[in-house]
mmCIF file of C-alpha atoms in Angstrom:
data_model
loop_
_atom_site.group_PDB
_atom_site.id
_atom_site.type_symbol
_atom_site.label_atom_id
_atom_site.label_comp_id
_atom_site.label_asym_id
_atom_site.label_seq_id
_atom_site.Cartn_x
_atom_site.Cartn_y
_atom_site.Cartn_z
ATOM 1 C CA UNK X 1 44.104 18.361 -126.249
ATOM 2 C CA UNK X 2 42.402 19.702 -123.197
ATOM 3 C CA UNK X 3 42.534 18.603 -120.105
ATOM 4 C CA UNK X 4 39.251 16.285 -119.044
ATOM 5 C CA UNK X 5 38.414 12.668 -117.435
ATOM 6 C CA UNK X 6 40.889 10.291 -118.372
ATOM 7 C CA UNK X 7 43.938 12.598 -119.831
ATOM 8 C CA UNK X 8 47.460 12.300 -117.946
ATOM 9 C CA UNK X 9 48.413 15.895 -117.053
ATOM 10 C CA UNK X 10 51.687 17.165 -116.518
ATOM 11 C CA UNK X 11 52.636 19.984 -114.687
ATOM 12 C CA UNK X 12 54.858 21.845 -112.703
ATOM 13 C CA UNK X 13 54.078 23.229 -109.411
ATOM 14 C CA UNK X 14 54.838 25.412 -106.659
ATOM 15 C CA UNK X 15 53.337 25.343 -102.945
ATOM 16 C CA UNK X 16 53.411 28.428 -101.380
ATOM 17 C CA UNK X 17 51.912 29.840 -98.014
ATOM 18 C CA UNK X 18 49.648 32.813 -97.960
ATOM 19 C CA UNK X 19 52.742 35.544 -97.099
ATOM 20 C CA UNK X 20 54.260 33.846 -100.263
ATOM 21 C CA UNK X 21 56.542 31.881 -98.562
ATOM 22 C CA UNK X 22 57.749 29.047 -101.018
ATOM 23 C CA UNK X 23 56.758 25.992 -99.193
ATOM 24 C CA UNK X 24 57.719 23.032 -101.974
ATOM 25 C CA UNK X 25 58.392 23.311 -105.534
ATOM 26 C CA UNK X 26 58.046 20.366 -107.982
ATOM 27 C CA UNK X 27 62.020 19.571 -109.150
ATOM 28 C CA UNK X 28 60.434 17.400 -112.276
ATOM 29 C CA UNK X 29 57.221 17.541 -113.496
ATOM 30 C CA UNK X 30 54.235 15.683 -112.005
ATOM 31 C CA UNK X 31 52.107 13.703 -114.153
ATOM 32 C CA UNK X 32 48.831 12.694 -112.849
ATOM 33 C CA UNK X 33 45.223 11.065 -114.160
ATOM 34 C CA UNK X 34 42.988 13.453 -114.367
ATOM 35 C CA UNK X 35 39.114 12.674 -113.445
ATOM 36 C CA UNK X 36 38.584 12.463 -110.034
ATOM 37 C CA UNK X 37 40.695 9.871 -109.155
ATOM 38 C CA UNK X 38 42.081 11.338 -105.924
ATOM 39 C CA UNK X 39 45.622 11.461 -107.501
ATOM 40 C CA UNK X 40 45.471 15.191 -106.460
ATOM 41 C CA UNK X 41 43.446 17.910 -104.323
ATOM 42 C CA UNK X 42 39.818 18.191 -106.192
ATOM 43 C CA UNK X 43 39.862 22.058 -106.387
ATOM 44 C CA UNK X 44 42.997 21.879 -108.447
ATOM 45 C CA UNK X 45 41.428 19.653 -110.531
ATOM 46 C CA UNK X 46 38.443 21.921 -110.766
ATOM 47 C CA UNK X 47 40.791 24.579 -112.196
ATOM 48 C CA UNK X 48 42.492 22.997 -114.381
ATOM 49 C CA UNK X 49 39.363 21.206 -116.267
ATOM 50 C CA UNK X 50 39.274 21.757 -119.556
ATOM 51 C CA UNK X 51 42.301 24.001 -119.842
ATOM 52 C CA UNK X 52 45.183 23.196 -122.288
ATOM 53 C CA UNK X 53 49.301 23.129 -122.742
ATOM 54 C CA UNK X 54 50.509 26.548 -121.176
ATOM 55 C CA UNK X 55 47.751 27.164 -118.914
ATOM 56 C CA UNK X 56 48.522 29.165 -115.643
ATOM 57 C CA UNK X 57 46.780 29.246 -112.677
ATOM 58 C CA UNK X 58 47.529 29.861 -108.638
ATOM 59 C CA UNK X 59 45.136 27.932 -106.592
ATOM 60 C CA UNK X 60 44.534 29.029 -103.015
ATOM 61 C CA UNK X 61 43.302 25.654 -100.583
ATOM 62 C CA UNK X 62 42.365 26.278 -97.063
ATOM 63 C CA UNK X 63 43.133 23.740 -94.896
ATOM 64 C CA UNK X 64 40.173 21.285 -95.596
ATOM 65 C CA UNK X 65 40.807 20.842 -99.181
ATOM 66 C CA UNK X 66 44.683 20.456 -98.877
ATOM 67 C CA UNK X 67 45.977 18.489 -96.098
ATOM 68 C CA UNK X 68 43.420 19.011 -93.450
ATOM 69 C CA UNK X 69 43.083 20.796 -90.115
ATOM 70 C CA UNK X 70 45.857 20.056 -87.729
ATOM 71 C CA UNK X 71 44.723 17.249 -85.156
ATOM 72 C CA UNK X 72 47.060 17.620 -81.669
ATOM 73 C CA UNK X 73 45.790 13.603 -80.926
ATOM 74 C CA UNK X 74 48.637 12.897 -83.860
ATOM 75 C CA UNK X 75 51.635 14.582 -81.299
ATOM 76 C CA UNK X 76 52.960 11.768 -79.453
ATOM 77 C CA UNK X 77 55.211 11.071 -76.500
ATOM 78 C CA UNK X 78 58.015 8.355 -76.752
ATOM 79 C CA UNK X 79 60.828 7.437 -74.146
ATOM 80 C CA UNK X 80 64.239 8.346 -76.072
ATOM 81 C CA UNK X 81 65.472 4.844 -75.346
ATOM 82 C CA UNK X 82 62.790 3.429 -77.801
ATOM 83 C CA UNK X 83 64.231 5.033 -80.573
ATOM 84 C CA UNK X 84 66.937 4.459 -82.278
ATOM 85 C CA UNK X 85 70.129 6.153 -81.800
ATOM 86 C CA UNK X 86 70.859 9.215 -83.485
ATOM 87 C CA UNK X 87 67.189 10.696 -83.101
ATOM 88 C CA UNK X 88 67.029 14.151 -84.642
ATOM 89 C CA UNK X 89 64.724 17.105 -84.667
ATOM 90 C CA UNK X 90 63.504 17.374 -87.971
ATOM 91 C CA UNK X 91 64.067 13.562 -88.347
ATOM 92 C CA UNK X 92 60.925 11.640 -89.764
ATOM 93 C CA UNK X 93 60.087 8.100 -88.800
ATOM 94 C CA UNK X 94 57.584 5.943 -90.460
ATOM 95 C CA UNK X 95 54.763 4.595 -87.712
ATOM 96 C CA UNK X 96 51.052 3.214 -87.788
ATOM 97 C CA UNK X 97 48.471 5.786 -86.892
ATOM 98 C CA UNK X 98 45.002 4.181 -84.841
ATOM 99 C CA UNK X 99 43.024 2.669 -87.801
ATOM 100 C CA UNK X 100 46.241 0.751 -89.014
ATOM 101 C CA UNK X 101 46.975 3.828 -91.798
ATOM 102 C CA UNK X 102 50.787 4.669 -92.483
ATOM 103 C CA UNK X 103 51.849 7.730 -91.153
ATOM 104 C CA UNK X 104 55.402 9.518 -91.754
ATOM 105 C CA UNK X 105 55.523 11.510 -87.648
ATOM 106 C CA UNK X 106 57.908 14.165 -88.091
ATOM 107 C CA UNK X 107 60.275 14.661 -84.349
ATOM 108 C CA UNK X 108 59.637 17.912 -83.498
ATOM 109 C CA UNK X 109 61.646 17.733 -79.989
ATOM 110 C CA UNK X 110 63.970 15.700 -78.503
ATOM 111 C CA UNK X 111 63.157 16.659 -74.199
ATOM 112 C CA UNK X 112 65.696 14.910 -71.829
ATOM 113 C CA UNK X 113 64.432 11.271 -72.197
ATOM 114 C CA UNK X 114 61.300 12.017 -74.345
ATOM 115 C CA UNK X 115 60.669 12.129 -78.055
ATOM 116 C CA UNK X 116 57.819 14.590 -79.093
ATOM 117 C CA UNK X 117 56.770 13.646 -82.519
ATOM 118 C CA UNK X 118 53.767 15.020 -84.635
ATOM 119 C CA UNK X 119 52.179 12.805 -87.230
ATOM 120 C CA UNK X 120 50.372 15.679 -89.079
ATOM 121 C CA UNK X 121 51.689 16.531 -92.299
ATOM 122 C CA UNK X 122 53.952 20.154 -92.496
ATOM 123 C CA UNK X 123 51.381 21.671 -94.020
ATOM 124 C CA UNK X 124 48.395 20.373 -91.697
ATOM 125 C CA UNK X 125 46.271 24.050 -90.930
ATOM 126 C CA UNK X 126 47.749 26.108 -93.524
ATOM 127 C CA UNK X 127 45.922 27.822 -96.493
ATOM 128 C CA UNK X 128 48.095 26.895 -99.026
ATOM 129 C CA UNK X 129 48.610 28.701 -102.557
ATOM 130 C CA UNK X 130 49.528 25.970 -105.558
ATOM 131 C CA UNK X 131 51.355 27.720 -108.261
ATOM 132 C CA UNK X 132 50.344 25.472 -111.442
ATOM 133 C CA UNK X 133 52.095 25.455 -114.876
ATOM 134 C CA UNK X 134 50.585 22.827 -117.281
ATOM 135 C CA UNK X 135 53.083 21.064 -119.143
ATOM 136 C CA UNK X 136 51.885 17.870 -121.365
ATOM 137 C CA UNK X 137 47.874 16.865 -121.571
ATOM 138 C CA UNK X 138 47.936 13.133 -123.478
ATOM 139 C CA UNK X 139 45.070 10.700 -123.278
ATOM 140 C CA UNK X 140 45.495 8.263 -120.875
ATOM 141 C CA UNK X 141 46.476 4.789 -121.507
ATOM 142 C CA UNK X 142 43.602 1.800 -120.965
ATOM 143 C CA UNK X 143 46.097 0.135 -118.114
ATOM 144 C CA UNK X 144 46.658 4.080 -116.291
ATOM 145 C CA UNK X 145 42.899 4.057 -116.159
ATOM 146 C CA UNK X 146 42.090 0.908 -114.831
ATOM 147 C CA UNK X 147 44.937 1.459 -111.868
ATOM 148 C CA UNK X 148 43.785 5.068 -111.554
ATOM 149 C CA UNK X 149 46.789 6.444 -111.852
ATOM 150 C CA UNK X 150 49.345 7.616 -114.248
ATOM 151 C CA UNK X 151 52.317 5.650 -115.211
ATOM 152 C CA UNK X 152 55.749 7.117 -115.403
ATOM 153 C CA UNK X 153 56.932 10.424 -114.291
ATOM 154 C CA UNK X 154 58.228 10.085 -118.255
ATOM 155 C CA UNK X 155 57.811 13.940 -119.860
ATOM 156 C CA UNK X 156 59.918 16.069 -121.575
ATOM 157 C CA UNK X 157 61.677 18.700 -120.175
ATOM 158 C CA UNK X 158 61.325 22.223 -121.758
#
């Protein structure tokens, strides 16, 4: 079967930056709707259209097709005593952006009393390389199309 509107696709992946520095690799295989759905980045969707089972690829994003330029509105300033205790660098800390969206802000410095956090995602600004490996194309189910999304991260491992 080959991959088009309304198959499930699974595949394995790895993110990269452009010196090749592994960024994220997929420990179990995603399975997503294929179809425009916005259950991935539309360029990798664009390659892997109408491929099949074994197909290979290594899609390069720049910033505006992956996760966006890096906006320095999203780094924030919080007193230390409105955290709570234990605040780490590194540490991540759900919060609501302006516009009431979800954001995960990342702490990126703990200063004296101050808490500098950054609500971009990692990879906000980077040109990102997407290793792809496709795994399982199935036709999607009536229910995974009406939600838009696939059901089940259930595959079989090779």
């Amino acid at each position: 079967m080959l991959i088009a509107k309304d198959t499930v696709v699974t595949l394995s992946y790895r993110v990269s930056d452009t010196q090749g520095q592994l960024l994220e690799a997929s420990d179990a295989p995603m399975a997503y709707l294929h179809g425009g759905y916005g259950n991935t980045f539309e360029k990798l969707e664009a390659a892997l259209e109408g491929q099949a089972v074994g197909f290979a690829t290594t899609v390069e994003l720049a910033p505006a097709d992956a996760f966006g330029e890096r906006d320095e509105a999203l780094v924030q300033t919080i007193a230390k005593k409105d955290f709570p205790p234990g605040v780490k660098v590194g540490g991540t800390l759900r919060g609501v952006a302006d516009g009431g969206h979800e954001r995960i802000f990342t702490v990126v410095k703990v200063k004296g009393p101050q808490v500098i956090l950054d609500g971009n995602h990692p990879h906000a600004g980077k040109t990102l390389r997407f290793a792809l490996q496709v795994l399982e194309v199935r036709a999607a189910s009536p229910e995974e199309v009406a939600h838009g999304h696939a059901h089940g991260a259930h595959g079989h491992q090779h």
